[in-house]
Amino acid sequence: MHSESVPRIICTTVLIEKSPQALPLGAACIASALKHNAATAGKYDVVLASVSAEDADYEAAVRSGGEARLIAGKLLDSGVPAVVCFSVYVWNRSVLERTAEEVKRRYPQIVCIAGGPEITADPFSGTSFDYTVAGEGETAVPELVALIASARTENTKLPQGVYVPRDGRKDVQISAFLHAQPPDVGTLVSPWLDGTIDPGSYGGALWELARGCPFNCSYCYESKGEKRVRYFPMERIEKELDLFALKKIPQVFVLDPTYNADKKRALGMLHLIAQKVPGTFFYFEGRAEFIDRELAQAFTAIPCSLQIGLQSMHEDVLAKVHRTLAKKLFVKNIGILNDTGVVFGFDLIYGLPGDSLSGFRESVDFALSLYPNNLELFCLSVLPGTDLYDSAESLGLVWDKKPPYHVLYTDRFSAGDMQRAEQLSQACELFYNQGRAVPWFNNVLRPAHCRPSVFLADFVSWWKTHTGGRPLADMIHSCPPHEQIEKIQLEFIGSEYTEKNLAALLPAAEDIVKLNGALSRTQSDGTNQTVHVRFHPDDIMSEYASDIVFFAKNAKHSPYTVQTLMTKNGADWKIR
């Protein structure tokens, strides 16, 4: 129990899961600001509290429709706070609005403040809250709390970006909403360094290096933001890296939408990471057009992966959402990543204005031809507060007006085609991503003269027949072990090869899949694997195996039992 003489402020949110990618960083930043801002420092007991949708009691509450009561109970079980600050996103808006209503029902005197992307889009829409804050809240929230404490909110002008949603919109256009004054990031205290949030509790960290984006992709929240990047100071960054090293956290997800926009800074940061936390895996986002060999080599010096937002291969489609693609340069620079051994993946979006299912399939084929380690396929969301939201109807988009605001269909992408694109996304996730298919995928498709998008669509049809209609999504969400996915891959490849009169090539194709799969499992978890093959492992892993027709015809048949094992240079094999 906290002292009743010191009023409590709770900063809270609901997480999709408890993980390094889904930790309460936004709420933690507000909590840290309340602890250190001159208007509120030392005057409140500031607590960070969050609930995960994966918690057993939360899942049970969802089944009974009582998740808002559960969250409210958790917030109030150690006393009655003066203020609750809610961090509101697409995935938790509905439940947090109901939670605020439940909190107010129990204790009407508690002040409920909401911020985050969903509130920033339309601060008058959050009528369950007493106050809403549009934009970054580290300055506005402490100022508002100080006004509330002095009981001067009725007769005093509220801080810029703060609204009272119950007052109604009063004919103010959303585009006219003023955001809170952005804080000077050089003065903000890190929620990691002041102990507000512990990276050890989440198995890793979300790491803010900068705020803002130099680009204006219309589907992104940043499309209406400042077209400049505000970098956190290197002194803070170095101290956070020291903390991550002390905590020995295994992974860090970097929050910088274009990490390599400033090459000099990116290189300096990579050298710093290699020096301070050489054993931690880092996840970056970047633009392929900004890659060069020097930068690629620097990425290889640390354990990391680079996610690249391709979105579409069609420049005319990208132009409609204010995005560019220099295709020749893109392909050239991805070649550099492959040459140097950088782990990378792509993002694609289906439902973009001007695109179609056939055009999206072409983008899938283009992306997979470049050997990404993963390919993420997303449905376009028309997010309130973005430039796309303002122009969506004129672009022929029809979308769900409730979170997550997915496009339902467009003038060129029917509802049925959107479903087929979603199934393609699921097939790619299970067969390619979770199936770790990158080393052999294109090689196995080549003898069948089959485009990747057609192969994956065939897999969807085969899956429905093979499983009696079990949804692919169920299989994906069950997180099956790789061995189970590999069995599915081999069954489907066998079906495809047999149908196309390629059964003679099956032994070669199966050996390539099995040995690569065993090596990937050894590399990922360090376990030794035993696999029975019909060709020599040196031949299976040679460049000749990239041409399965040539390989099957010329490589010598002989049964081998192969064991994979970890060495100081990574996964290797030996013949038993």
Coordinates of C-alpha atoms in Angstrom, one line a residue:
M1 CA 0.0 0.0 0.0
H2 CA 1.3 3.5 -0.8
S3 CA 1.0 6.3 1.6
E4 CA -2.4 8.0 1.4
S5 CA -0.7 11.4 1.9
V6 CA 1.0 11.0 -1.5
P7 CA -1.5 10.7 -4.4
R8 CA -1.0 8.0 -6.9
I9 CA -0.9 8.2 -10.7
I10 CA -1.1 5.0 -12.6
C11 CA 0.1 4.8 -16.2
T12 CA -1.4 1.8 -17.9
T13 CA -2.1 0.0 -21.2
V14 CA -3.2 -3.4 -22.5
L15 CA -0.5 -5.4 -24.4
I16 CA -1.1 -7.9 -27.2
E17 CA 1.4 -10.1 -25.5
K18 CA 4.2 -9.7 -23.0
S19 CA 7.3 -9.6 -25.1
P20 CA 10.1 -7.2 -26.2
Q21 CA 8.0 -6.1 -29.1
A22 CA 4.9 -5.5 -27.0
L23 CA 6.0 -3.9 -23.8
P24 CA 4.4 -0.7 -22.4
L25 CA 7.0 1.8 -23.6
G26 CA 4.5 4.6 -24.3
A27 CA 3.0 4.4 -20.9
A28 CA 6.5 4.1 -19.4
C29 CA 7.6 7.3 -21.1
I30 CA 4.7 9.2 -19.6
A31 CA 5.4 7.7 -16.2
S32 CA 9.0 8.7 -16.4
A33 CA 8.1 12.3 -17.5
L34 CA 5.7 12.6 -14.5
K35 CA 8.5 11.5 -12.2
H36 CA 11.0 14.1 -13.5
N37 CA 9.0 17.1 -14.8
A38 CA 9.3 20.1 -12.5
A39 CA 5.5 20.4 -12.3
T40 CA 4.9 16.9 -10.8
A41 CA 8.3 15.6 -9.6
G42 CA 8.2 14.3 -6.1
K43 CA 4.5 15.1 -5.7
Y44 CA 3.0 11.7 -6.8
D45 CA 3.6 8.0 -6.4
V46 CA 3.8 7.2 -10.1
V47 CA 3.2 3.5 -11.0
L48 CA 3.5 1.7 -14.4
A49 CA 0.9 -1.1 -14.7
S50 CA 0.0 -3.2 -17.7
V51 CA -2.1 -6.2 -18.6
S52 CA -1.3 -8.7 -21.3
A53 CA -4.0 -10.3 -23.5
E54 CA -2.0 -13.6 -23.0
D55 CA -2.5 -13.6 -19.2
A56 CA -4.6 -16.6 -18.2
D57 CA -7.0 -14.5 -16.1
Y58 CA -7.4 -12.0 -19.0
E59 CA -8.2 -14.8 -21.5
A60 CA -10.8 -16.1 -19.1
A61 CA -12.3 -12.6 -18.6
V62 CA -12.6 -12.2 -22.4
R63 CA -14.6 -15.3 -22.6
S64 CA -17.1 -14.0 -20.0
G65 CA -17.0 -10.4 -21.3
G66 CA -15.5 -9.1 -18.1
E67 CA -12.0 -7.9 -19.3
A68 CA -12.7 -4.2 -18.4
R69 CA -13.8 -5.2 -14.9
L70 CA -10.7 -7.3 -14.5
I71 CA -8.4 -4.5 -15.6
A72 CA -10.1 -1.9 -13.4
G73 CA -9.8 -4.3 -10.4
K74 CA -6.1 -4.7 -11.0
L75 CA -5.7 -0.9 -11.2
L76 CA -7.6 -0.3 -8.0
D77 CA -6.7 -3.2 -5.8
S78 CA -3.9 -1.4 -4.0
G79 CA -5.7 1.8 -3.4
V80 CA -7.6 4.6 -5.2
P81 CA -5.3 6.6 -7.5
A82 CA -5.9 10.3 -8.2
V83 CA -5.2 9.9 -11.9
V84 CA -5.1 7.0 -14.4
C85 CA -3.3 7.6 -17.7
F86 CA -4.3 5.3 -20.5
S87 CA -2.0 4.5 -23.5
V88 CA -4.4 3.8 -26.4
Y89 CA -3.6 1.9 -29.6
V90 CA -5.6 0.2 -32.3
W91 CA -5.6 -3.1 -30.6
N92 CA -6.7 -2.0 -27.1
R93 CA -9.0 1.0 -27.7
S94 CA -12.3 -0.7 -27.1
V95 CA -11.3 -2.4 -23.9
L96 CA -9.5 0.7 -22.4
E97 CA -12.6 2.9 -23.1
R98 CA -14.7 0.3 -21.2
T99 CA -12.1 0.2 -18.5
A100 CA -12.2 3.9 -18.0
E101 CA -16.0 3.7 -17.7
E102 CA -15.6 1.0 -15.0
V103 CA -13.1 3.0 -13.1
K104 CA -15.3 6.1 -13.1
R105 CA -18.3 4.0 -12.1
R106 CA -16.5 2.8 -9.0
Y107 CA -14.7 6.0 -8.1
P108 CA -16.1 9.0 -10.0
Q109 CA -13.4 11.3 -8.5
I110 CA -10.6 9.5 -10.4
V111 CA -9.3 11.6 -13.4
C112 CA -8.9 9.5 -16.5
I113 CA -6.5 10.8 -19.1
A114 CA -5.9 9.1 -22.5
G115 CA -3.2 9.5 -25.2
G116 CA -1.6 7.5 -27.9
P117 CA -2.1 7.2 -31.7
E118 CA -5.8 6.4 -31.5
I119 CA -6.5 9.5 -29.4
T120 CA -4.2 11.7 -31.4
A121 CA -6.2 10.9 -34.5
D122 CA -9.4 12.4 -33.0
P123 CA -9.1 13.5 -29.3
F124 CA -12.8 14.2 -29.1
S125 CA -13.7 10.6 -29.9
G126 CA -12.5 9.2 -26.5
T127 CA -15.6 10.2 -24.6
S128 CA -14.9 7.7 -21.8
F129 CA -12.0 9.8 -20.6
D130 CA -12.0 13.1 -18.8
Y131 CA -9.1 14.5 -20.8
T132 CA -7.3 13.4 -24.0
V133 CA -3.9 14.4 -25.2
A134 CA -3.0 14.5 -28.9
G135 CA 0.6 14.0 -29.8
E136 CA 3.6 13.3 -27.6
G137 CA 2.5 13.7 -24.0
E138 CA 5.7 14.0 -21.9
T139 CA 5.2 17.8 -21.5
A140 CA 1.4 18.1 -21.8
V141 CA 0.5 15.4 -19.3
P142 CA 2.5 16.7 -16.3
E143 CA 1.3 20.2 -17.0
L144 CA -2.3 18.9 -17.1
V145 CA -1.9 16.9 -13.9
A146 CA -0.5 20.1 -12.2
L147 CA -3.6 22.0 -13.3
I148 CA -5.9 19.3 -12.0
A149 CA -4.1 19.3 -8.6
S150 CA -4.5 23.0 -8.3
A151 CA -8.2 22.8 -9.3
R152 CA -7.7 25.4 -12.0
T153 CA -8.8 23.4 -15.1
E154 CA -12.2 25.1 -15.3
N155 CA -10.9 28.7 -15.6
T156 CA -7.5 28.1 -17.0
K157 CA -6.5 27.4 -20.6
L158 CA -5.5 23.8 -21.0
P159 CA -2.0 22.9 -22.3
Q160 CA -1.7 22.7 -26.1
G161 CA -2.9 19.4 -27.4
V162 CA -5.2 18.7 -24.4
Y163 CA -8.9 18.3 -25.0
V164 CA -12.1 17.6 -23.0
P165 CA -13.9 15.0 -25.2
R166 CA -17.3 15.3 -23.4
D167 CA -17.4 18.9 -24.6
G168 CA -17.9 17.6 -28.2
R169 CA -16.0 18.5 -31.3
K170 CA -17.6 22.0 -31.7
D171 CA -17.2 21.8 -35.5
V172 CA -13.4 21.6 -35.2
Q173 CA -12.0 19.6 -38.2
I174 CA -9.7 16.8 -37.2
S175 CA -7.0 18.2 -39.4
A176 CA -7.2 21.4 -37.3
F177 CA -6.4 19.7 -34.0
L178 CA -3.3 21.1 -32.4
H179 CA -0.9 18.5 -31.1
A180 CA 0.9 18.8 -27.8
Q181 CA 4.2 20.7 -28.0
P182 CA 6.8 18.0 -28.8
P183 CA 9.4 17.7 -26.0
D184 CA 13.0 18.3 -26.5
V185 CA 14.2 14.6 -26.7
G186 CA 17.6 15.7 -25.3
T187 CA 16.0 16.6 -22.0
L188 CA 13.8 13.5 -21.6
V189 CA 14.8 11.0 -18.9
S190 CA 15.0 7.4 -20.2
P191 CA 12.3 5.1 -18.7
W192 CA 14.9 2.4 -18.9
L193 CA 17.6 4.3 -17.0
D194 CA 15.4 5.6 -14.2
G195 CA 14.0 2.1 -13.5
T196 CA 10.4 2.8 -14.7
I197 CA 10.6 -0.3 -16.8
D198 CA 12.9 -3.3 -16.6
P199 CA 14.1 -4.9 -19.8
G200 CA 14.7 -8.1 -17.9
S201 CA 11.0 -8.5 -17.2
Y202 CA 10.2 -8.6 -20.9
G203 CA 13.1 -10.7 -22.3
G204 CA 14.4 -7.6 -24.2
A205 CA 13.7 -4.0 -25.0
L206 CA 12.0 -1.6 -27.4
W207 CA 14.7 1.0 -28.0
E208 CA 14.0 4.5 -29.1
L209 CA 16.8 6.1 -31.0
A210 CA 14.8 8.8 -32.7
R211 CA 11.4 10.3 -33.2
G212 CA 9.9 11.5 -36.5
C213 CA 10.4 10.3 -40.0
P214 CA 11.7 12.1 -43.1
F215 CA 9.1 10.4 -45.4
N216 CA 5.4 11.0 -45.7
C217 CA 3.9 7.6 -46.6
S218 CA 0.2 8.4 -46.4
Y219 CA -0.9 5.2 -44.5
C220 CA 1.4 5.9 -41.6
Y221 CA 0.7 8.0 -38.5
E222 CA 3.8 10.0 -39.3
S223 CA 2.2 11.2 -42.5
K224 CA 0.9 14.3 -40.7
G225 CA 3.9 14.6 -38.4
E226 CA 6.9 16.8 -38.7
K227 CA 9.1 15.8 -41.7
R228 CA 12.2 15.8 -39.6
V229 CA 14.0 13.4 -37.3
R230 CA 14.8 14.2 -33.7
Y231 CA 17.6 12.0 -32.5
F232 CA 18.1 11.1 -28.8
P233 CA 21.6 12.1 -27.5
M234 CA 24.4 9.6 -27.8
E235 CA 25.1 10.0 -24.0
R236 CA 21.7 8.5 -23.3
I237 CA 22.0 5.8 -25.9
E238 CA 25.4 4.7 -24.5
K239 CA 24.0 4.4 -21.0
E240 CA 21.0 2.4 -22.2
L241 CA 23.4 0.0 -24.0
D242 CA 25.4 -0.4 -20.8
L243 CA 22.1 -1.2 -19.0
F244 CA 21.2 -3.8 -21.7
A245 CA 24.7 -5.3 -21.3
L246 CA 24.3 -5.4 -17.5
K247 CA 20.9 -7.1 -17.8
K248 CA 22.2 -9.5 -20.4
I249 CA 19.0 -9.1 -22.4
P250 CA 18.9 -11.4 -25.5
Q251 CA 17.2 -9.0 -28.0
V252 CA 16.4 -5.4 -28.8
F253 CA 13.8 -4.0 -31.2
V254 CA 15.0 -0.7 -32.5
L255 CA 12.3 2.0 -32.8
D256 CA 13.6 4.1 -35.8
P257 CA 11.5 3.7 -38.9
T258 CA 14.5 4.3 -41.2
Y259 CA 17.6 3.4 -39.2
N260 CA 20.0 3.9 -42.1
A261 CA 18.6 7.3 -43.2
D262 CA 21.7 8.9 -41.7
K263 CA 24.6 6.6 -42.7
K264 CA 27.2 8.1 -40.5
R265 CA 25.1 7.8 -37.4
A266 CA 24.0 4.3 -38.3
L267 CA 27.6 3.2 -38.7
G268 CA 28.6 4.8 -35.4
M269 CA 25.7 3.0 -33.6
L270 CA 26.6 -0.4 -35.1
H271 CA 30.2 0.0 -33.9
L272 CA 28.9 1.0 -30.5
I273 CA 26.6 -2.0 -30.3
A274 CA 29.4 -4.4 -31.3
Q275 CA 31.6 -2.9 -28.6
K276 CA 29.1 -2.9 -25.7
V277 CA 26.5 -5.7 -26.3
P278 CA 28.1 -8.1 -28.9
G279 CA 25.8 -11.0 -27.8
T280 CA 22.4 -9.3 -28.1
F281 CA 20.3 -9.7 -31.2
F282 CA 19.1 -6.4 -32.7
Y283 CA 16.1 -5.9 -35.1
F284 CA 16.3 -2.8 -37.4
E285 CA 14.0 -1.2 -39.9
G286 CA 15.6 0.4 -43.0
R287 CA 15.4 1.4 -46.6
A288 CA 17.1 -0.8 -49.2
E289 CA 17.9 2.3 -51.3
F290 CA 20.3 3.6 -48.6
I291 CA 22.3 0.4 -48.3
D292 CA 25.9 0.2 -49.5
R293 CA 28.7 -2.4 -48.9
E294 CA 30.2 -0.5 -46.0
L295 CA 26.9 -0.4 -44.1
A296 CA 26.1 -4.0 -45.0
Q297 CA 29.5 -5.1 -43.6
A298 CA 28.8 -3.2 -40.4
F299 CA 25.5 -5.1 -40.0
T300 CA 27.3 -8.4 -40.3
A301 CA 29.5 -7.5 -37.3
I302 CA 26.6 -7.9 -34.8
P303 CA 23.8 -10.4 -34.5
C304 CA 20.9 -8.6 -36.2
S305 CA 18.2 -8.6 -38.9
L306 CA 17.0 -5.8 -41.1
Q307 CA 13.3 -5.4 -42.0
I308 CA 12.7 -3.5 -45.2
G309 CA 9.3 -2.0 -46.2
L310 CA 8.9 -2.8 -49.8
Q311 CA 5.1 -2.6 -49.7
S312 CA 4.6 -3.1 -53.4
M313 CA 6.8 -3.6 -56.5
H314 CA 4.6 -1.3 -58.5
E315 CA 5.8 2.3 -58.6
D316 CA 2.4 3.6 -59.7
V317 CA 0.7 2.0 -56.8
L318 CA 3.3 3.3 -54.3
A319 CA 2.8 6.8 -55.7
K320 CA -0.8 6.8 -54.6
V321 CA 0.4 6.5 -51.0
H322 CA 3.3 8.9 -51.4
R323 CA 6.0 6.3 -51.4
T324 CA 8.8 5.8 -53.9
L325 CA 10.8 2.8 -55.1
A326 CA 14.0 2.9 -57.2
K327 CA 13.6 -0.7 -58.4
K328 CA 17.0 -1.2 -60.0
L329 CA 18.8 0.3 -57.0
F330 CA 16.6 -1.7 -54.7
V331 CA 17.6 -5.0 -56.4
K332 CA 21.3 -4.1 -56.5
N333 CA 21.4 -3.2 -52.8
I334 CA 19.5 -6.4 -51.8
G335 CA 22.2 -8.2 -53.7
I336 CA 24.8 -6.6 -51.5
L337 CA 22.9 -7.8 -48.4
N338 CA 22.8 -11.3 -49.8
D339 CA 26.5 -11.2 -50.8
T340 CA 27.5 -10.1 -47.3
G341 CA 25.2 -12.5 -45.4
V342 CA 22.9 -9.9 -43.7
V343 CA 19.7 -11.4 -42.4
F344 CA 16.8 -9.3 -43.9
G345 CA 13.1 -9.5 -44.6
F346 CA 10.4 -7.6 -46.5
D347 CA 7.0 -6.2 -45.8
L348 CA 4.2 -6.1 -48.4
I349 CA 0.8 -4.6 -48.1
Y350 CA -2.4 -5.8 -49.9
G351 CA -5.4 -3.6 -50.5
L352 CA -3.3 -0.5 -51.5
P353 CA -5.2 1.9 -53.8
G354 CA -4.6 1.1 -57.4
D355 CA -3.4 -2.4 -56.7
S356 CA -5.2 -5.7 -57.5
L357 CA -4.8 -9.3 -56.5
S358 CA -2.8 -10.0 -59.6
G359 CA -0.6 -7.0 -59.0
F360 CA -0.1 -8.1 -55.3
R361 CA 0.9 -11.6 -56.5
E362 CA 3.5 -10.0 -58.8
S363 CA 4.9 -8.2 -55.7
V364 CA 5.1 -11.5 -53.8
D365 CA 6.9 -13.1 -56.7
F366 CA 9.3 -10.1 -56.9
A367 CA 10.0 -10.2 -53.2
L368 CA 10.6 -13.9 -52.9
S369 CA 12.9 -13.8 -56.0
L370 CA 15.3 -11.8 -53.8
Y371 CA 15.7 -14.5 -51.1
P372 CA 14.4 -12.6 -48.0
N373 CA 14.7 -14.5 -44.7
N374 CA 11.1 -13.6 -44.0
L375 CA 8.2 -12.0 -46.0
E376 CA 5.4 -10.3 -44.0
L377 CA 2.2 -9.7 -45.9
F378 CA -0.2 -7.2 -44.2
C379 CA -3.7 -5.9 -45.0
L380 CA -3.8 -2.2 -45.4
S381 CA -5.3 -0.3 -42.5
V382 CA -6.9 3.1 -43.0
L383 CA -5.8 4.7 -39.8
P384 CA -7.6 7.7 -38.5
G385 CA -5.3 10.7 -38.4
T386 CA -3.3 9.8 -41.5
D387 CA -3.3 11.4 -44.9
L388 CA -4.7 8.2 -46.3
Y389 CA -7.8 8.5 -44.0
D390 CA -8.6 11.9 -45.6
S391 CA -8.3 10.6 -49.2
A392 CA -9.4 7.0 -48.9
E393 CA -12.9 7.3 -50.3
S394 CA -11.6 9.3 -53.4
L395 CA -9.1 6.5 -53.9
G396 CA -11.8 3.8 -54.0
L397 CA -11.2 2.2 -50.6
V398 CA -13.9 0.8 -48.4
W399 CA -12.7 -0.1 -44.9
D400 CA -13.9 -1.2 -41.5
K401 CA -14.6 1.9 -39.4
K402 CA -13.7 0.0 -36.2
P403 CA -10.1 -1.0 -35.2
P404 CA -8.0 -2.3 -36.8
Y405 CA -9.5 -0.4 -39.7
H406 CA -8.7 -3.0 -42.4
V407 CA -9.6 -2.4 -46.0
L408 CA -12.6 -4.6 -46.9
Y409 CA -12.4 -4.0 -50.7
T410 CA -11.4 -1.4 -53.3
D411 CA -12.4 -0.5 -56.8
R412 CA -9.8 -3.0 -58.1
F413 CA -9.5 -5.5 -55.1
S414 CA -12.8 -7.3 -54.5
A415 CA -13.7 -8.6 -51.0
G416 CA -13.1 -12.1 -52.4
D417 CA -9.7 -11.1 -53.6
M418 CA -8.9 -9.6 -50.2
Q419 CA -9.7 -13.0 -48.6
R420 CA -7.4 -14.7 -51.1
A421 CA -4.6 -12.3 -50.3
E422 CA -5.1 -13.0 -46.6
Q423 CA -4.8 -16.7 -47.3
L424 CA -1.6 -16.1 -49.3
S425 CA -0.3 -14.2 -46.3
Q426 CA -1.1 -17.1 -44.0
A427 CA 0.5 -19.6 -46.5
C428 CA 3.7 -17.4 -46.6
E429 CA 3.8 -17.2 -42.8
L430 CA 3.6 -21.0 -42.3
F431 CA 5.4 -22.4 -45.3
Y432 CA 8.1 -19.8 -45.9
N433 CA 8.6 -17.9 -42.6
Q434 CA 8.0 -20.4 -39.9
G435 CA 9.1 -23.2 -42.3
R436 CA 12.5 -21.5 -42.7
A437 CA 12.4 -22.1 -46.4
V438 CA 14.6 -19.4 -47.7
P439 CA 17.7 -21.6 -48.5
W440 CA 15.8 -23.9 -50.8
F441 CA 12.4 -22.3 -51.7
N442 CA 13.2 -20.9 -55.1
N443 CA 15.3 -24.0 -56.0
V444 CA 12.5 -26.4 -55.3
L445 CA 10.0 -24.3 -57.3
R446 CA 12.3 -24.0 -60.3
P447 CA 11.8 -27.5 -61.8
A448 CA 8.0 -27.1 -61.5
H449 CA 8.2 -23.8 -63.5
C450 CA 5.9 -22.4 -60.8
R451 CA 5.8 -18.8 -59.6
P452 CA 6.0 -18.4 -55.7
S453 CA 2.5 -16.8 -55.5
V454 CA 1.0 -19.7 -57.5
F455 CA 2.9 -22.3 -55.4
L456 CA 1.6 -20.7 -52.1
A457 CA -2.0 -20.5 -53.5
D458 CA -1.7 -24.2 -54.4
F459 CA -0.6 -24.9 -50.9
V460 CA -3.7 -23.2 -49.5
S461 CA -5.9 -25.4 -51.7
W462 CA -3.9 -28.5 -50.7
W463 CA -4.1 -27.6 -47.0
K464 CA -7.9 -27.3 -47.1
T465 CA -8.3 -30.7 -48.8
H466 CA -5.6 -32.3 -46.7
T467 CA -6.9 -31.1 -43.3
G468 CA -10.7 -31.1 -43.9
G469 CA -10.8 -27.4 -44.0
R470 CA -8.8 -26.5 -40.9
P471 CA -8.0 -22.8 -41.0
L472 CA -4.3 -22.1 -41.7
A473 CA -4.5 -19.4 -39.1
D474 CA -5.2 -22.0 -36.4
M475 CA -2.1 -23.9 -37.3
I476 CA 0.0 -20.7 -37.3
H477 CA -1.3 -19.5 -33.9
S478 CA -0.5 -22.9 -32.4
C479 CA 3.2 -22.2 -33.0
P480 CA 4.0 -25.7 -34.2
P481 CA 7.6 -27.0 -33.9
H482 CA 9.7 -26.7 -37.1
E483 CA 9.9 -30.5 -37.5
Q484 CA 6.1 -30.6 -37.8
I485 CA 6.1 -27.8 -40.4
E486 CA 8.8 -29.6 -42.3
K487 CA 6.7 -32.7 -42.6
I488 CA 3.9 -30.6 -44.0
Q489 CA 6.3 -29.0 -46.5
L490 CA 7.6 -32.4 -47.7
E491 CA 4.1 -33.8 -48.1
F492 CA 3.0 -30.8 -50.2
I493 CA 6.2 -30.8 -52.3
G494 CA 5.7 -34.5 -52.9
S495 CA 2.1 -33.8 -54.0
E496 CA 3.2 -31.0 -56.4
Y497 CA 6.1 -32.9 -57.9
T498 CA 4.0 -36.0 -58.4
E499 CA 1.2 -34.0 -60.1
K500 CA 3.7 -32.3 -62.4
N501 CA 5.4 -35.7 -63.3
L502 CA 8.6 -34.7 -61.4
A503 CA 8.6 -37.7 -59.0
A504 CA 12.1 -38.6 -60.1
L505 CA 13.4 -35.4 -58.6
L506 CA 11.7 -35.9 -55.2
P507 CA 14.7 -37.6 -53.5
A508 CA 16.9 -34.7 -54.3
A509 CA 14.3 -32.1 -53.3
E510 CA 13.5 -33.9 -50.0
D511 CA 17.2 -34.2 -49.0
I512 CA 17.7 -30.5 -49.6
V513 CA 14.7 -29.6 -47.4
K514 CA 15.6 -32.1 -44.7
L515 CA 19.3 -31.2 -44.3
N516 CA 18.7 -27.5 -44.4
G517 CA 15.9 -27.9 -41.9
A518 CA 18.2 -29.9 -39.5
L519 CA 20.9 -27.2 -39.8
S520 CA 18.4 -24.5 -39.0
R521 CA 17.2 -26.2 -35.9
T522 CA 20.8 -26.7 -34.7
Q523 CA 21.6 -23.1 -35.4
S524 CA 18.5 -21.8 -33.6
D525 CA 18.5 -24.0 -30.4
G526 CA 21.9 -25.7 -30.4
T527 CA 20.5 -29.2 -30.5
N528 CA 22.1 -32.0 -32.5
Q529 CA 19.9 -33.4 -35.2
T530 CA 20.0 -36.7 -37.0
V531 CA 18.8 -36.9 -40.6
H532 CA 18.8 -39.7 -43.2
V533 CA 19.5 -38.6 -46.7
R534 CA 20.2 -40.3 -50.1
F535 CA 22.9 -38.0 -51.3
H536 CA 26.2 -36.9 -49.8
P537 CA 25.7 -33.9 -47.5
D538 CA 28.6 -32.0 -49.2
D539 CA 26.7 -32.4 -52.5
I540 CA 23.4 -31.4 -51.0
M541 CA 24.9 -28.2 -49.6
S542 CA 26.9 -27.4 -52.7
E543 CA 25.9 -24.8 -55.3
Y544 CA 25.1 -27.6 -57.8
A545 CA 22.0 -28.4 -55.7
S546 CA 20.5 -25.1 -56.7
D547 CA 19.7 -26.8 -60.0
I548 CA 17.7 -29.8 -58.8
V549 CA 17.3 -31.3 -62.3
F550 CA 21.1 -31.3 -62.8
F551 CA 21.8 -32.4 -59.3
A552 CA 19.4 -35.4 -59.4
K553 CA 20.8 -36.5 -62.7
N554 CA 24.5 -36.2 -61.8
A555 CA 25.0 -36.6 -58.0
K556 CA 25.7 -40.1 -56.7
H557 CA 23.0 -41.9 -54.8
S558 CA 24.1 -43.5 -51.5
P559 CA 22.3 -43.6 -48.1
Y560 CA 23.9 -41.5 -45.4
T561 CA 23.0 -40.8 -41.8
V562 CA 24.0 -37.2 -41.0
Q563 CA 24.3 -35.5 -37.6
T564 CA 24.2 -31.7 -37.4
L565 CA 26.0 -30.0 -34.5
M566 CA 27.1 -26.6 -33.3
T567 CA 30.6 -25.5 -33.7
K568 CA 32.4 -22.1 -33.0
N569 CA 31.6 -21.2 -36.6
G570 CA 27.9 -22.1 -36.4
A571 CA 25.9 -25.2 -37.4
D572 CA 27.8 -27.9 -39.2
W573 CA 27.4 -31.6 -40.1
K574 CA 29.2 -34.9 -39.9
I575 CA 28.5 -38.3 -41.4
R576 CA 27.8 -41.0 -38.8

